[in-house]
Short mmCIF file of C-alpha atoms in Angstrom, two decimals:
data_model
loop_
_atom_site.label_atom_id
_atom_site.label_comp_id
_atom_site.label_asym_id
_atom_site.label_seq_id
_atom_site.Cartn_x
_atom_site.Cartn_y
_atom_site.Cartn_z
CA UNK A 1 0.00 0.00 0.00
CA UNK A 2 1.09 3.56 -0.71
CA UNK A 3 0.72 6.50 1.65
CA UNK A 4 -0.22 9.84 0.07
CA UNK A 5 0.20 13.05 2.05
CA UNK A 6 -2.33 15.60 0.81
CA UNK A 7 -2.62 19.36 1.22
CA UNK A 8 -4.97 21.89 -0.36
CA UNK A 9 -5.18 25.62 -0.81
CA UNK A 10 -8.58 27.17 -1.45
CA UNK A 11 -9.99 30.53 -2.38
CA UNK A 12 -12.55 32.24 -0.21
CA UNK A 13 -15.29 34.72 -0.96
CA UNK A 14 -16.60 37.52 1.18
CA UNK A 15 -19.58 36.52 3.31
CA UNK A 16 -22.37 37.97 1.15
CA UNK A 17 -20.94 36.47 -2.05
CA UNK A 18 -20.46 33.06 -0.41
CA UNK A 19 -24.01 33.05 0.98
CA UNK A 20 -25.49 34.03 -2.40
CA UNK A 21 -23.60 31.24 -4.17
CA UNK A 22 -24.62 28.62 -1.59
CA UNK A 23 -28.28 29.60 -1.85
CA UNK A 24 -28.10 29.38 -5.63
CA UNK A 25 -26.41 25.97 -5.52
CA UNK A 26 -28.54 24.78 -2.57
CA UNK A 27 -25.46 23.22 -0.95
CA UNK A 28 -22.46 24.24 1.12
CA UNK A 29 -19.40 25.76 -0.54
CA UNK A 30 -17.14 27.39 2.03
CA UNK A 31 -14.28 27.80 -0.42
CA UNK A 32 -13.09 26.63 -3.83
CA UNK A 33 -9.97 24.50 -4.11
CA UNK A 34 -7.30 26.28 -6.15
CA UNK A 35 -4.29 24.02 -5.52
CA UNK A 36 -3.82 20.32 -4.85
CA UNK A 37 -0.46 19.07 -3.61
CA UNK A 38 0.44 15.48 -2.77
CA UNK A 39 3.47 13.29 -2.06
CA UNK A 40 3.43 9.50 -2.46
CA UNK A 41 5.40 7.11 -0.23
CA UNK A 42 5.80 3.35 -0.49
CA UNK A 43 5.17 0.82 2.30
CA UNK A 44 8.66 1.53 3.71
CA UNK A 45 7.90 5.28 3.80
CA UNK A 46 10.25 6.12 0.95
CA UNK A 47 9.11 9.10 -1.14
CA UNK A 48 8.42 7.88 -4.67
CA UNK A 49 6.36 10.60 -6.37
CA UNK A 50 4.64 13.97 -6.13
CA UNK A 51 1.66 15.73 -7.67
CA UNK A 52 0.71 19.40 -7.93
CA UNK A 53 -1.92 21.25 -9.90
CA UNK A 54 -3.48 24.72 -9.89
CA UNK A 55 -7.29 24.58 -10.11
CA UNK A 56 -9.45 27.22 -11.78
CA UNK A 57 -12.49 28.07 -9.61
CA UNK A 58 -15.96 28.31 -11.10
CA UNK A 59 -17.82 30.35 -8.49
CA UNK A 60 -15.31 32.32 -6.39
CA UNK A 61 -13.40 33.63 -9.39
CA UNK A 62 -11.79 36.67 -7.78
CA UNK A 63 -8.74 35.71 -5.74
CA UNK A 64 -9.13 36.84 -2.15
CA UNK A 65 -6.34 39.22 -1.16
CA UNK A 66 -5.57 37.29 2.02
CA UNK A 67 -5.34 33.98 0.09
CA UNK A 68 -2.98 35.53 -2.44
CA UNK A 69 -0.73 36.93 0.28
CA UNK A 70 -0.70 33.62 2.15
CA UNK A 71 -0.12 31.25 -0.76
CA UNK A 72 1.73 33.37 -3.31
CA UNK A 73 -0.75 32.27 -5.98
CA UNK A 74 -1.70 35.09 -8.37
CA UNK A 75 -4.96 35.88 -10.09
CA UNK A 76 -3.32 35.09 -13.44
CA UNK A 77 -2.14 31.66 -12.27
CA UNK A 78 -5.58 30.84 -10.94
CA UNK A 79 -7.30 31.99 -14.14
CA UNK A 80 -5.00 29.70 -16.14
CA UNK A 81 -5.66 26.73 -13.87
CA UNK A 82 -7.32 23.40 -14.69
CA UNK A 83 -11.09 23.03 -14.10
CA UNK A 84 -11.81 20.85 -11.08
CA UNK A 85 -13.41 17.87 -12.92
CA UNK A 86 -10.30 17.47 -15.08
CA UNK A 87 -7.93 18.09 -12.15
CA UNK A 88 -9.79 15.50 -10.03
CA UNK A 89 -9.58 12.89 -12.78
CA UNK A 90 -5.84 13.45 -13.19
CA UNK A 91 -5.29 13.29 -9.45
CA UNK A 92 -7.31 10.08 -9.07
CA UNK A 93 -5.28 8.43 -11.85
CA UNK A 94 -2.02 9.52 -10.19
CA UNK A 95 -3.11 8.12 -6.79
CA UNK A 96 -3.63 4.62 -8.21
CA UNK A 97 -5.63 1.91 -6.47
CA UNK A 98 -3.99 0.79 -3.21
CA UNK A 99 -3.34 3.87 -1.06
CA UNK A 100 -4.29 5.78 2.06
CA UNK A 101 -4.38 9.56 2.43
CA UNK A 102 -2.48 11.25 5.25
CA UNK A 103 -3.53 14.82 6.08
CA UNK A 104 -2.42 17.23 8.78
CA UNK A 105 -5.67 18.02 10.55
CA UNK A 106 -9.25 17.13 9.56
CA UNK A 107 -10.10 19.90 7.08
CA UNK A 108 -8.70 18.99 3.66
CA UNK A 109 -10.72 15.92 2.68
CA UNK A 110 -14.11 17.45 3.74
CA UNK A 111 -13.25 20.58 1.72
CA UNK A 112 -12.33 18.49 -1.33
CA UNK A 113 -15.53 16.46 -0.99
CA UNK A 114 -17.52 19.67 -0.69
CA UNK A 115 -16.04 20.86 -3.98
CA UNK A 116 -16.61 17.48 -5.61
CA UNK A 117 -20.25 17.55 -4.54
CA UNK A 118 -20.81 20.91 -6.24
CA UNK A 119 -19.44 19.46 -9.51
CA UNK A 120 -21.18 16.07 -9.14
CA UNK A 121 -17.82 14.30 -8.93
CA UNK A 122 -17.80 10.87 -7.25
CA UNK A 123 -15.84 11.09 -3.99
CA UNK A 124 -15.92 7.65 -2.34
CA UNK A 125 -12.28 7.09 -3.33
CA UNK A 126 -11.29 9.83 -0.86
CA UNK A 127 -12.60 7.95 2.18
CA UNK A 128 -9.44 6.04 3.21
CA UNK A 129 -7.89 8.93 5.12
CA UNK A 130 -5.93 9.28 8.37
CA UNK A 131 -5.19 12.45 10.30
CA UNK A 132 -1.42 12.41 10.84
CA UNK A 133 -1.81 15.11 13.48
CA UNK A 134 -3.57 12.55 15.70
CA UNK A 135 -0.90 9.94 15.04
CA UNK A 136 1.78 12.49 15.94
CA UNK A 137 0.00 13.39 19.18
CA UNK A 138 -0.44 9.75 20.18
CA UNK A 139 3.13 8.67 19.41
CA UNK A 140 4.90 11.72 20.88
CA UNK A 141 3.14 13.63 23.64
CA UNK A 142 -0.10 11.61 23.97
CA UNK A 143 -1.88 14.95 23.91
CA UNK A 144 -5.19 16.11 22.47
CA UNK A 145 -3.73 19.52 21.55
CA UNK A 146 -3.92 20.53 17.90
CA UNK A 147 -0.24 20.87 17.10
CA UNK A 148 0.72 22.67 13.91
CA UNK A 149 2.77 21.07 11.16
CA UNK A 150 5.53 23.58 11.95
CA UNK A 151 5.50 22.37 15.57
CA UNK A 152 5.90 18.75 14.45
CA UNK A 153 8.82 19.67 12.19
CA UNK A 154 10.53 21.52 15.04
CA UNK A 155 9.87 18.54 17.32
CA UNK A 156 11.87 16.28 14.98
CA UNK A 157 14.46 18.92 14.10
CA UNK A 158 13.36 19.12 10.46
CA UNK A 159 14.33 22.21 8.49
CA UNK A 160 11.52 24.10 6.78
CA UNK A 161 13.57 25.00 3.73
CA UNK A 162 10.63 25.70 1.40
CA UNK A 163 7.87 28.35 1.66
CA UNK A 164 4.86 27.24 3.70
CA UNK A 165 1.23 27.53 2.52
CA UNK A 166 2.09 25.99 -0.82
CA UNK A 167 0.07 22.76 -1.20
CA UNK A 168 2.98 20.69 -2.55
CA UNK A 169 5.49 22.06 -0.04
CA UNK A 170 3.15 21.39 2.88
CA UNK A 171 2.43 17.88 1.56
CA UNK A 172 6.20 17.32 1.41
CA UNK A 173 6.66 18.59 4.99
CA UNK A 174 3.85 16.25 6.08
CA UNK A 175 5.68 13.37 4.40
CA UNK A 176 8.87 14.22 6.27
CA UNK A 177 7.02 14.09 9.58
CA UNK A 178 5.34 10.81 8.54
CA UNK A 179 8.79 9.31 7.96
CA UNK A 180 9.80 10.19 11.53
CA UNK A 181 6.72 8.47 12.99
CA UNK A 182 5.73 4.82 12.95
CA UNK A 183 3.05 5.69 10.44
CA UNK A 184 2.08 2.10 9.47
CA UNK A 185 1.47 1.32 13.15
CA UNK A 186 -0.42 4.59 13.56
CA UNK A 187 -2.67 3.68 10.64
CA UNK A 188 -3.19 0.14 11.96
CA UNK A 189 -4.31 1.36 15.39
CA UNK A 190 -6.04 4.51 14.19
CA UNK A 191 -9.55 3.47 15.27
CA UNK A 192 -8.43 3.63 18.90
CA UNK A 193 -7.43 7.30 18.40
CA UNK A 194 -10.80 8.49 17.15
CA UNK A 195 -11.75 9.51 20.68
CA UNK A 196 -14.34 8.51 23.22
CA UNK A 197 -17.41 8.64 20.98
CA UNK A 198 -19.28 5.50 19.97
CA UNK A 199 -21.14 7.57 17.39
CA UNK A 200 -20.17 10.86 15.82
CA UNK A 201 -22.42 12.06 13.00
CA UNK A 202 -24.03 15.21 11.64
CA UNK A 203 -27.82 15.39 11.34
CA UNK A 204 -29.86 17.95 9.40
CA UNK A 205 -26.92 19.09 7.27
CA UNK A 206 -28.67 21.12 4.57
CA UNK A 207 -25.30 22.65 3.65
CA UNK A 208 -24.23 19.22 2.40
CA UNK A 209 -27.47 18.50 0.54
CA UNK A 210 -29.55 17.01 3.38
CA UNK A 211 -32.78 18.22 4.95
CA UNK A 212 -32.27 20.74 7.73
CA UNK A 213 -34.55 21.08 10.75
CA UNK A 214 -36.85 24.07 10.51
CA UNK A 215 -36.99 24.43 14.30
CA UNK A 216 -34.99 23.09 17.25
CA UNK A 217 -38.20 21.44 18.46
CA UNK A 218 -38.42 19.48 15.23
CA UNK A 219 -34.87 18.21 15.80
CA UNK A 220 -35.64 17.20 19.39
CA UNK A 221 -38.71 15.30 18.21
CA UNK A 222 -36.72 13.23 15.71
CA UNK A 223 -36.44 9.57 16.74
CA UNK A 224 -32.66 9.73 16.36
CA UNK A 225 -32.73 12.14 19.33
CA UNK A 226 -35.94 11.20 21.14
CA UNK A 227 -35.71 7.41 20.79
CA UNK A 228 -32.09 6.48 20.05
CA UNK A 229 -30.73 2.94 20.00
CA UNK A 230 -27.57 1.77 21.74
CA UNK A 231 -24.58 2.19 19.39
CA UNK A 232 -23.24 -1.20 20.51
CA UNK A 233 -26.21 -3.60 20.54
CA UNK A 234 -28.70 -1.50 18.51
CA UNK A 235 -31.41 -1.99 21.15
CA UNK A 236 -33.68 0.91 22.23
CA UNK A 237 -32.41 3.04 25.10
CA UNK A 238 -34.52 4.73 27.79
CA UNK A 239 -34.23 8.39 28.76
CA UNK A 240 -33.03 8.78 32.34
CA UNK A 241 -33.10 12.53 32.88
CA UNK A 242 -34.02 15.91 31.49
CA UNK A 243 -31.99 17.45 28.66
CA UNK A 244 -29.21 19.77 29.78
CA UNK A 245 -28.99 22.97 27.71
CA UNK A 246 -25.53 24.54 27.84
CA UNK A 247 -24.00 27.64 26.30
CA UNK A 248 -23.31 27.59 22.59
CA UNK A 249 -26.51 25.72 21.68
CA UNK A 250 -25.35 22.42 23.17
CA UNK A 251 -27.79 19.83 24.52
CA UNK A 252 -26.91 16.72 26.53
CA UNK A 253 -29.24 13.77 27.18
CA UNK A 254 -28.82 10.86 29.61
CA UNK A 255 -29.93 7.52 28.17
CA UNK A 256 -29.49 3.97 29.44
CA UNK A 257 -29.10 0.66 27.65
CA UNK A 258 -30.14 -2.45 29.61
CA UNK A 259 -27.02 -4.29 28.46
CA UNK A 260 -24.37 -1.59 28.12
CA UNK A 261 -25.35 0.89 30.79
CA UNK A 262 -25.47 4.67 30.87
CA UNK A 263 -24.88 6.75 27.73
CA UNK A 264 -24.67 10.48 27.10
CA UNK A 265 -26.02 11.80 23.80
CA UNK A 266 -24.92 15.33 22.89
CA UNK A 267 -26.08 17.75 20.22
CA UNK A 268 -24.04 20.78 19.15
CA UNK A 269 -26.33 22.95 17.03
CA UNK A 270 -25.36 25.10 14.05
CA UNK A 271 -27.24 27.16 11.49
CA UNK A 272 -27.30 26.00 7.87
CA UNK A 273 -26.94 28.49 5.03
CA UNK A 274 -30.74 28.42 4.52
CA UNK A 275 -31.44 29.24 8.21
CA UNK A 276 -32.45 25.67 9.11
CA UNK A 277 -30.68 23.77 11.89
CA UNK A 278 -28.11 20.97 11.87
CA UNK A 279 -26.25 19.34 14.75
CA UNK A 280 -23.20 17.28 15.46
CA UNK A 281 -24.64 14.26 17.29
CA UNK A 282 -22.33 12.22 19.51
CA UNK A 283 -22.94 9.28 21.82
CA UNK A 284 -20.47 8.05 24.43
CA UNK A 285 -20.43 5.74 27.43
CA UNK A 286 -21.26 7.82 30.51
CA UNK A 287 -18.51 7.54 33.09
CA UNK A 288 -19.26 8.31 36.74
CA UNK A 289 -17.39 11.60 36.34
CA UNK A 290 -19.34 12.57 33.21
CA UNK A 291 -22.66 11.72 34.86
CA UNK A 292 -21.75 13.78 37.91
CA UNK A 293 -20.91 16.75 35.68
CA UNK A 294 -24.20 16.33 33.78
CA UNK A 295 -26.24 16.20 37.01
CA UNK A 296 -24.39 19.18 38.43
CA UNK A 297 -25.24 21.11 35.26
CA UNK A 298 -28.93 20.22 35.63
CA UNK A 299 -28.92 21.34 39.25
CA UNK A 300 -27.32 24.68 38.39
CA UNK A 301 -29.85 25.17 35.58
CA UNK A 302 -32.73 24.50 38.00
CA UNK A 303 -31.31 27.04 40.49
CA UNK A 304 -31.01 29.67 37.73
CA UNK A 305 -34.60 29.07 36.62
CA UNK A 306 -35.92 29.41 40.19
CA UNK A 307 -33.86 32.54 40.76
CA UNK A 308 -35.15 34.07 37.52
CA UNK A 309 -38.75 33.39 38.52
CA UNK A 310 -38.21 35.06 41.92
CA UNK A 311 -36.66 38.16 40.34
CA UNK A 312 -39.35 38.57 37.70
CA UNK A 313 -40.75 42.11 38.17
CA UNK A 314 -44.45 42.61 38.83
CA UNK A 315 -46.38 44.43 36.14
CA UNK A 316 -46.82 48.08 36.96
CA UNK A 317 -50.32 49.48 37.14
CA UNK A 318 -50.99 52.46 34.97
CA UNK A 319 -51.04 55.57 37.14
CA UNK A 320 -54.47 57.15 37.51
CA UNK A 321 -54.98 60.38 35.64
CA UNK A 322 -54.99 63.39 37.97
CA UNK A 323 -58.43 64.75 38.83
CA UNK A 324 -59.29 68.03 37.25
#
């Protein structure tokens, strides 16, 4: 199997332009890919190839000043680029058949898929991907901190001898870090690094072509929230407490499975481009510590509600008009 380090650069539009385009397309498009860079390594982590292409955007055609300053790409270079369908076909052919993508952080593949979706390009071949940032964290500091690629290079004493924020250069730097790690072992054990969640999905994602929830109440009434099944045995779970509403539109529910015990289901709500709602939905086994934190949050919420009711001002009677 080959390992392919991947990096992208993308153009952005100002908020009003981006919103107008998304409404017209009826799907999410946060940015348009303008450069793809990749480095291929064999099973022994030897570099054996590279790929780079400038992509011509179709919707965000004016190069954002900040993007130009960051990447060094010019408007002329972008205008002369290859349309995404052709660039994607070339890239797929270069990747071959037996490979896994390595990215630094979780953003590149979702952005590429987002662009593919707009152009009706099949994207299933992008799914075999591993976040090298997580592998680095696990094999070095065992930390959940989001370390930069520059930090990882400094950690291994690697010289950054090429300009950063160029897709090919950054893919090459990622490959150098991958060579310092036990990347094959990191890939083999990657499922254990995905975190504590038994389920981690997005519901109501109208930005990605799904159906958003018109109201929060509609989301809460969906069976996937109201009547979830255990992620392990797929049997119905029972609700054990009231929902906890926290800052930032976050809701936490306590459910119980007869076989696998207490679970916490969380929703982190976001607005779609069309003003409907979506949420990141996660389910995890509820530890004693997590349950205590959940119950403490409920108690504090109850105290705040009671305090608010006590402080509610009485309605003032209209003063009588003075007698003449």
